[in-house]
Amino acid sequence: MRLVEVLAALAFLVIATIAVLTIAPNGITSASGDAGQFTQTPSGPLGPADRDFLVKVRQAGLWEIPSGRQAQQRAGSARVKQVGLQLVADHIKLDQQVRALAAKLGVGLPNVPNPDQQGWMAELSTKTGEDYDKTFADRLRAAHGKVFAAVSLVRAGTKNNEIRAFAQVAVDVVMKHMTLLESTGKVDYAALPTPPPPSPNPSK
């Protein structure tokens, strides 16, 4: 009987531990702690997509600033170098804004690029001249396309006034950068993701 009681106790502890780890304080189940929760701020509710948006903007600067600077030494095209400098200037300003807003809203930000971005930086570090130009334009243009989609969704649906205003700034910067990268003439459009098909019953 004692073995049965021990097994029953262990089963209870496992179930209790799972419950503690997966149920947030407000009763919302979340596999990532408070990532699924909304918090109230003076500028309105702050949700998980809002926090992720700030993280994405921060990480964009963490790899685009050094890459734009690197282009000054490794790029073969004068236009690629010019675009690199503009990306650096814009992301320095954007980074100052995102750090200030994140601090105000209590959102923690990373200090290193994500693994994909680190891989792109490592790849660029092996190239020079025309090979560098093509890789620079392709990697940065593809990355901006992904960020543009995410930022646009936040701009359209956030409930937080400050996030909405900053998302507008970010949308404008990302669109500007996509256009600049395309102006190099080095972007391989065939390699970009195909837009998803339209919904059969699109809502207006």
PDB file of C-alpha atoms in Angstrom, residues 3-201:
ATOM      1  CA  LEU A   3       4.127   2.055  -2.797  1.00  0.00           C
ATOM      2  CA  VAL A   4       0.685   2.895  -4.142  1.00  0.00           C
ATOM      3  CA  GLU A   5       0.486   5.943  -1.877  1.00  0.00           C
ATOM      4  CA  VAL A   6       3.921   7.132  -2.984  1.00  0.00           C
ATOM      5  CA  LEU A   7       2.967   6.779  -6.659  1.00  0.00           C
ATOM      6  CA  ALA A   8      -0.284   8.626  -6.054  1.00  0.00           C
ATOM      7  CA  ALA A   9       1.582  11.440  -4.316  1.00  0.00           C
ATOM      8  CA  LEU A  10       4.087  11.708  -7.171  1.00  0.00           C
ATOM      9  CA  ALA A  11       1.268  11.824  -9.717  1.00  0.00           C
ATOM     10  CA  PHE A  12      -0.372  14.657  -7.770  1.00  0.00           C
ATOM     11  CA  LEU A  13       2.874  16.617  -7.631  1.00  0.00           C
ATOM     12  CA  VAL A  14       3.371  16.255 -11.390  1.00  0.00           C
ATOM     13  CA  ILE A  15      -0.172  17.440 -12.109  1.00  0.00           C
ATOM     14  CA  ALA A  16       0.172  20.339  -9.673  1.00  0.00           C
ATOM     15  CA  THR A  17       3.506  21.377 -11.166  1.00  0.00           C
ATOM     16  CA  ILE A  18       2.061  21.355 -14.691  1.00  0.00           C
ATOM     17  CA  ALA A  19      -0.867  23.439 -13.508  1.00  0.00           C
ATOM     18  CA  VAL A  20       1.399  26.025 -11.873  1.00  0.00           C
ATOM     19  CA  LEU A  21       3.610  26.303 -14.924  1.00  0.00           C
ATOM     20  CA  THR A  22       0.829  26.578 -17.492  1.00  0.00           C
ATOM     21  CA  ILE A  23      -1.804  28.702 -15.783  1.00  0.00           C
ATOM     22  CA  ALA A  24      -1.085  32.410 -15.585  1.00  0.00           C
ATOM     23  CA  PRO A  25      -2.045  34.394 -12.453  1.00  0.00           C
ATOM     24  CA  ASN A  26      -5.142  35.839 -14.098  1.00  0.00           C
ATOM     25  CA  GLY A  27      -6.353  32.400 -15.107  1.00  0.00           C
ATOM     26  CA  ILE A  28      -5.203  32.578 -18.728  1.00  0.00           C
ATOM     27  CA  THR A  29      -3.389  29.436 -19.795  1.00  0.00           C
ATOM     28  CA  SER A  30      -0.069  30.280 -21.390  1.00  0.00           C
ATOM     29  CA  ALA A  31       2.878  28.065 -22.241  1.00  0.00           C
ATOM     30  CA  SER A  32       5.214  31.050 -22.051  1.00  0.00           C
ATOM     31  CA  GLY A  33       4.432  32.658 -18.722  1.00  0.00           C
ATOM     32  CA  ASP A  34       2.878  36.094 -19.092  1.00  0.00           C
ATOM     33  CA  ALA A  35       3.518  36.324 -22.853  1.00  0.00           C
ATOM     34  CA  GLY A  36      -0.174  35.743 -23.539  1.00  0.00           C
ATOM     35  CA  GLN A  37      -1.432  38.356 -21.100  1.00  0.00           C
ATOM     36  CA  PHE A  38      -2.588  41.904 -21.624  1.00  0.00           C
ATOM     37  CA  THR A  39      -1.366  44.515 -19.182  1.00  0.00           C
ATOM     38  CA  GLN A  40      -2.899  47.924 -18.604  1.00  0.00           C
ATOM     39  CA  THR A  41      -0.821  51.029 -19.284  1.00  0.00           C
ATOM     40  CA  PRO A  42      -1.690  54.760 -19.360  1.00  0.00           C
ATOM     41  CA  SER A  43      -1.753  54.534 -23.172  1.00  0.00           C
ATOM     42  CA  GLY A  44      -4.050  51.504 -23.279  1.00  0.00           C
ATOM     43  CA  PRO A  45      -3.843  47.695 -23.102  1.00  0.00           C
ATOM     44  CA  LEU A  46      -0.471  46.190 -24.024  1.00  0.00           C
ATOM     45  CA  GLY A  47      -0.685  42.719 -25.545  1.00  0.00           C
ATOM     46  CA  PRO A  48       1.730  39.989 -26.637  1.00  0.00           C
ATOM     47  CA  ALA A  49       1.812  41.200 -30.251  1.00  0.00           C
ATOM     48  CA  ASP A  50       2.719  44.698 -29.039  1.00  0.00           C
ATOM     49  CA  ARG A  51       5.622  43.375 -26.973  1.00  0.00           C
ATOM     50  CA  ASP A  52       6.795  41.159 -29.838  1.00  0.00           C
ATOM     51  CA  PHE A  53       6.688  44.177 -32.156  1.00  0.00           C
ATOM     52  CA  LEU A  54       9.071  46.103 -29.897  1.00  0.00           C
ATOM     53  CA  VAL A  55      11.417  43.120 -29.736  1.00  0.00           C
ATOM     54  CA  LYS A  56      11.413  42.772 -33.542  1.00  0.00           C
ATOM     55  CA  VAL A  57      12.235  46.450 -34.057  1.00  0.00           C
ATOM     56  CA  ARG A  58      15.088  46.213 -31.563  1.00  0.00           C
ATOM     57  CA  GLN A  59      16.506  43.074 -33.176  1.00  0.00           C
ATOM     58  CA  ALA A  60      16.268  44.594 -36.654  1.00  0.00           C
ATOM     59  CA  GLY A  61      18.603  47.369 -35.546  1.00  0.00           C
ATOM     60  CA  LEU A  62      20.981  44.946 -33.845  1.00  0.00           C
ATOM     61  CA  TRP A  63      21.913  43.354 -37.155  1.00  0.00           C
ATOM     62  CA  GLU A  64      21.136  46.036 -39.736  1.00  0.00           C
ATOM     63  CA  ILE A  65      23.311  48.707 -38.117  1.00  0.00           C
ATOM     64  CA  PRO A  66      26.507  46.595 -38.144  1.00  0.00           C
ATOM     65  CA  SER A  67      25.650  45.191 -41.581  1.00  0.00           C
ATOM     66  CA  GLY A  68      25.180  48.668 -43.034  1.00  0.00           C
ATOM     67  CA  ARG A  69      28.545  49.678 -41.606  1.00  0.00           C
ATOM     68  CA  GLN A  70      30.179  46.519 -42.883  1.00  0.00           C
ATOM     69  CA  ALA A  71      28.915  47.294 -46.381  1.00  0.00           C
ATOM     70  CA  GLN A  72      31.210  50.337 -46.465  1.00  0.00           C
ATOM     71  CA  GLN A  73      34.227  48.012 -46.517  1.00  0.00           C
ATOM     72  CA  ARG A  74      32.917  44.933 -48.341  1.00  0.00           C
ATOM     73  CA  ALA A  75      30.372  46.126 -50.912  1.00  0.00           C
ATOM     74  CA  GLY A  76      31.461  46.559 -54.515  1.00  0.00           C
ATOM     75  CA  SER A  77      28.636  48.900 -55.521  1.00  0.00           C
ATOM     76  CA  ALA A  78      28.551  52.564 -54.542  1.00  0.00           C
ATOM     77  CA  ARG A  79      24.740  52.326 -54.370  1.00  0.00           C
ATOM     78  CA  VAL A  80      24.853  49.429 -51.923  1.00  0.00           C
ATOM     79  CA  LYS A  81      27.201  51.461 -49.743  1.00  0.00           C
ATOM     80  CA  GLN A  82      24.833  54.462 -49.859  1.00  0.00           C
ATOM     81  CA  VAL A  83      21.862  52.284 -48.936  1.00  0.00           C
ATOM     82  CA  GLY A  84      23.867  50.741 -46.114  1.00  0.00           C
ATOM     83  CA  LEU A  85      24.605  54.163 -44.666  1.00  0.00           C
ATOM     84  CA  GLN A  86      20.938  55.143 -44.815  1.00  0.00           C
ATOM     85  CA  LEU A  87      19.909  51.947 -43.036  1.00  0.00           C
ATOM     86  CA  VAL A  88      22.431  52.697 -40.302  1.00  0.00           C
ATOM     87  CA  ALA A  89      21.189  56.256 -39.807  1.00  0.00           C
ATOM     88  CA  ASP A  90      17.511  55.268 -39.728  1.00  0.00           C
ATOM     89  CA  HIS A  91      17.997  52.321 -37.383  1.00  0.00           C
ATOM     90  CA  ILE A  92      20.056  54.346 -34.924  1.00  0.00           C
ATOM     91  CA  LYS A  93      17.075  56.710 -34.574  1.00  0.00           C
ATOM     92  CA  LEU A  94      14.576  53.850 -34.485  1.00  0.00           C
ATOM     93  CA  ASP A  95      16.612  52.025 -31.861  1.00  0.00           C
ATOM     94  CA  GLN A  96      16.641  55.072 -29.599  1.00  0.00           C
ATOM     95  CA  GLN A  97      12.862  55.302 -29.919  1.00  0.00           C
ATOM     96  CA  VAL A  98      12.157  51.621 -29.300  1.00  0.00           C
ATOM     97  CA  ARG A  99      14.392  51.485 -26.221  1.00  0.00           C
ATOM     98  CA  ALA A 100      12.718  54.546 -24.742  1.00  0.00           C
ATOM     99  CA  LEU A 101       9.205  53.236 -25.437  1.00  0.00           C
ATOM    100  CA  ALA A 102       9.995  49.751 -24.161  1.00  0.00           C
ATOM    101  CA  ALA A 103      11.383  51.194 -20.927  1.00  0.00           C
ATOM    102  CA  LYS A 104       8.256  53.320 -20.513  1.00  0.00           C
ATOM    103  CA  LEU A 105       5.952  50.334 -21.065  1.00  0.00           C
ATOM    104  CA  GLY A 106       8.028  47.888 -19.035  1.00  0.00           C
ATOM    105  CA  VAL A 107       8.988  45.611 -21.929  1.00  0.00           C
ATOM    106  CA  GLY A 108      12.343  43.824 -21.826  1.00  0.00           C
ATOM    107  CA  LEU A 109      14.412  43.978 -25.004  1.00  0.00           C
ATOM    108  CA  PRO A 110      17.188  41.700 -26.293  1.00  0.00           C
ATOM    109  CA  ASN A 111      20.772  42.825 -26.726  1.00  0.00           C
ATOM    110  CA  VAL A 112      21.734  40.346 -29.445  1.00  0.00           C
ATOM    111  CA  PRO A 113      20.263  39.566 -32.885  1.00  0.00           C
ATOM    112  CA  ASN A 114      18.136  36.446 -33.224  1.00  0.00           C
ATOM    113  CA  PRO A 115      19.726  33.220 -34.573  1.00  0.00           C
ATOM    114  CA  ASP A 116      18.593  33.851 -38.170  1.00  0.00           C
ATOM    115  CA  GLN A 117      20.038  37.345 -38.122  1.00  0.00           C
ATOM    116  CA  GLN A 118      23.303  36.085 -36.656  1.00  0.00           C
ATOM    117  CA  GLY A 119      23.485  33.568 -39.488  1.00  0.00           C
ATOM    118  CA  TRP A 120      22.957  36.280 -42.119  1.00  0.00           C
ATOM    119  CA  MET A 121      25.671  38.406 -40.527  1.00  0.00           C
ATOM    120  CA  ALA A 122      28.073  35.460 -40.537  1.00  0.00           C
ATOM    121  CA  GLU A 123      27.260  34.796 -44.198  1.00  0.00           C
ATOM    122  CA  LEU A 124      27.879  38.409 -45.187  1.00  0.00           C
ATOM    123  CA  SER A 125      31.218  38.379 -43.382  1.00  0.00           C
ATOM    124  CA  THR A 126      32.500  35.786 -45.858  1.00  0.00           C
ATOM    125  CA  LYS A 127      31.722  37.840 -48.971  1.00  0.00           C
ATOM    126  CA  THR A 128      33.071  40.865 -50.838  1.00  0.00           C
ATOM    127  CA  GLY A 129      32.337  42.805 -54.006  1.00  0.00           C
ATOM    128  CA  GLU A 130      29.466  41.768 -56.259  1.00  0.00           C
ATOM    129  CA  ASP A 131      28.822  38.619 -54.235  1.00  0.00           C
ATOM    130  CA  TYR A 132      28.454  40.751 -51.125  1.00  0.00           C
ATOM    131  CA  ASP A 133      26.139  43.197 -52.902  1.00  0.00           C
ATOM    132  CA  LYS A 134      23.711  40.478 -53.983  1.00  0.00           C
ATOM    133  CA  THR A 135      23.673  38.740 -50.624  1.00  0.00           C
ATOM    134  CA  PHE A 136      23.271  42.036 -48.752  1.00  0.00           C
ATOM    135  CA  ALA A 137      20.324  43.108 -50.909  1.00  0.00           C
ATOM    136  CA  ASP A 138      18.624  39.702 -50.831  1.00  0.00           C
ATOM    137  CA  ARG A 139      18.928  39.021 -47.103  1.00  0.00           C
ATOM    138  CA  LEU A 140      17.945  42.512 -46.025  1.00  0.00           C
ATOM    139  CA  ARG A 141      15.075  42.821 -48.513  1.00  0.00           C
ATOM    140  CA  ALA A 142      13.623  39.454 -47.451  1.00  0.00           C
ATOM    141  CA  ALA A 143      13.970  40.363 -43.772  1.00  0.00           C
ATOM    142  CA  HIS A 144      12.233  43.697 -44.298  1.00  0.00           C
ATOM    143  CA  GLY A 145       9.359  41.971 -46.054  1.00  0.00           C
ATOM    144  CA  LYS A 146       8.767  39.730 -43.044  1.00  0.00           C
ATOM    145  CA  VAL A 147       9.015  42.604 -40.579  1.00  0.00           C
ATOM    146  CA  PHE A 148       6.711  44.756 -42.703  1.00  0.00           C
ATOM    147  CA  ALA A 149       3.968  42.134 -42.522  1.00  0.00           C
ATOM    148  CA  ALA A 150       4.269  41.812 -38.735  1.00  0.00           C
ATOM    149  CA  VAL A 151       4.440  45.557 -38.077  1.00  0.00           C
ATOM    150  CA  SER A 152       1.465  46.242 -40.348  1.00  0.00           C
ATOM    151  CA  LEU A 153      -0.702  43.824 -38.373  1.00  0.00           C
ATOM    152  CA  VAL A 154       0.239  45.555 -35.119  1.00  0.00           C
ATOM    153  CA  ARG A 155      -0.445  48.981 -36.647  1.00  0.00           C
ATOM    154  CA  ALA A 156      -3.879  47.786 -37.757  1.00  0.00           C
ATOM    155  CA  GLY A 157      -4.980  46.091 -34.555  1.00  0.00           C
ATOM    156  CA  THR A 158      -3.129  47.336 -31.472  1.00  0.00           C
ATOM    157  CA  LYS A 159      -5.225  48.751 -28.628  1.00  0.00           C
ATOM    158  CA  ASN A 160      -2.307  50.815 -27.287  1.00  0.00           C
ATOM    159  CA  ASN A 161      -2.029  54.433 -28.453  1.00  0.00           C
ATOM    160  CA  GLU A 162       1.751  54.684 -28.102  1.00  0.00           C
ATOM    161  CA  ILE A 163       2.347  51.372 -29.850  1.00  0.00           C
ATOM    162  CA  ARG A 164       0.047  52.511 -32.675  1.00  0.00           C
ATOM    163  CA  ALA A 165       1.992  55.738 -33.158  1.00  0.00           C
ATOM    164  CA  PHE A 166       5.357  53.982 -33.090  1.00  0.00           C
ATOM    165  CA  ALA A 167       4.112  51.218 -35.408  1.00  0.00           C
ATOM    166  CA  GLN A 168       3.239  53.935 -37.923  1.00  0.00           C
ATOM    167  CA  VAL A 169       6.817  55.204 -37.744  1.00  0.00           C
ATOM    168  CA  ALA A 170       8.162  51.668 -38.134  1.00  0.00           C
ATOM    169  CA  VAL A 171       5.897  50.907 -41.106  1.00  0.00           C
ATOM    170  CA  ASP A 172       7.174  54.013 -42.885  1.00  0.00           C
ATOM    171  CA  VAL A 173      10.825  53.149 -42.177  1.00  0.00           C
ATOM    172  CA  VAL A 174      10.484  49.540 -43.295  1.00  0.00           C
ATOM    173  CA  MET A 175       8.728  50.559 -46.514  1.00  0.00           C
ATOM    174  CA  LYS A 176      11.448  53.129 -47.186  1.00  0.00           C
ATOM    175  CA  HIS A 177      14.149  50.500 -46.653  1.00  0.00           C
ATOM    176  CA  MET A 178      12.504  47.959 -48.952  1.00  0.00           C
ATOM    177  CA  THR A 179      12.417  50.616 -51.666  1.00  0.00           C
ATOM    178  CA  LEU A 180      16.059  51.565 -51.064  1.00  0.00           C
ATOM    179  CA  LEU A 181      17.217  47.949 -51.200  1.00  0.00           C
ATOM    180  CA  GLU A 182      15.287  47.426 -54.431  1.00  0.00           C
ATOM    181  CA  SER A 183      16.979  50.518 -55.883  1.00  0.00           C
ATOM    182  CA  THR A 184      20.327  48.680 -55.783  1.00  0.00           C
ATOM    183  CA  GLY A 185      19.192  46.454 -58.643  1.00  0.00           C
ATOM    184  CA  LYS A 186      20.520  43.433 -56.743  1.00  0.00           C
ATOM    185  CA  VAL A 187      17.309  41.959 -55.284  1.00  0.00           C
ATOM    186  CA  ASP A 188      16.300  38.519 -56.547  1.00  0.00           C
ATOM    187  CA  TYR A 189      12.512  38.902 -56.595  1.00  0.00           C
ATOM    188  CA  ALA A 190      12.001  35.278 -57.601  1.00  0.00           C
ATOM    189  CA  ALA A 191      13.456  34.214 -54.242  1.00  0.00           C
ATOM    190  CA  LEU A 192      10.971  36.266 -52.214  1.00  0.00           C
ATOM    191  CA  PRO A 193       8.013  34.464 -50.598  1.00  0.00           C
ATOM    192  CA  THR A 194       4.879  34.345 -52.740  1.00  0.00           C
ATOM    193  CA  PRO A 195       1.991  36.307 -51.185  1.00  0.00           C
ATOM    194  CA  PRO A 196      -0.745  34.053 -49.792  1.00  0.00           C
ATOM    195  CA  PRO A 197      -3.812  33.574 -51.993  1.00  0.00           C
ATOM    196  CA  PRO A 198      -6.758  35.865 -51.218  1.00  0.00           C
ATOM    197  CA  SER A 199      -9.552  34.646 -49.021  1.00  0.00           C
ATOM    198  CA  PRO A 200     -12.533  33.249 -50.995  1.00  0.00           C
ATOM    199  CA  ASN A 201     -14.789  35.573 -49.019  1.00  0.00           C
TER     200      ASN A 201
END
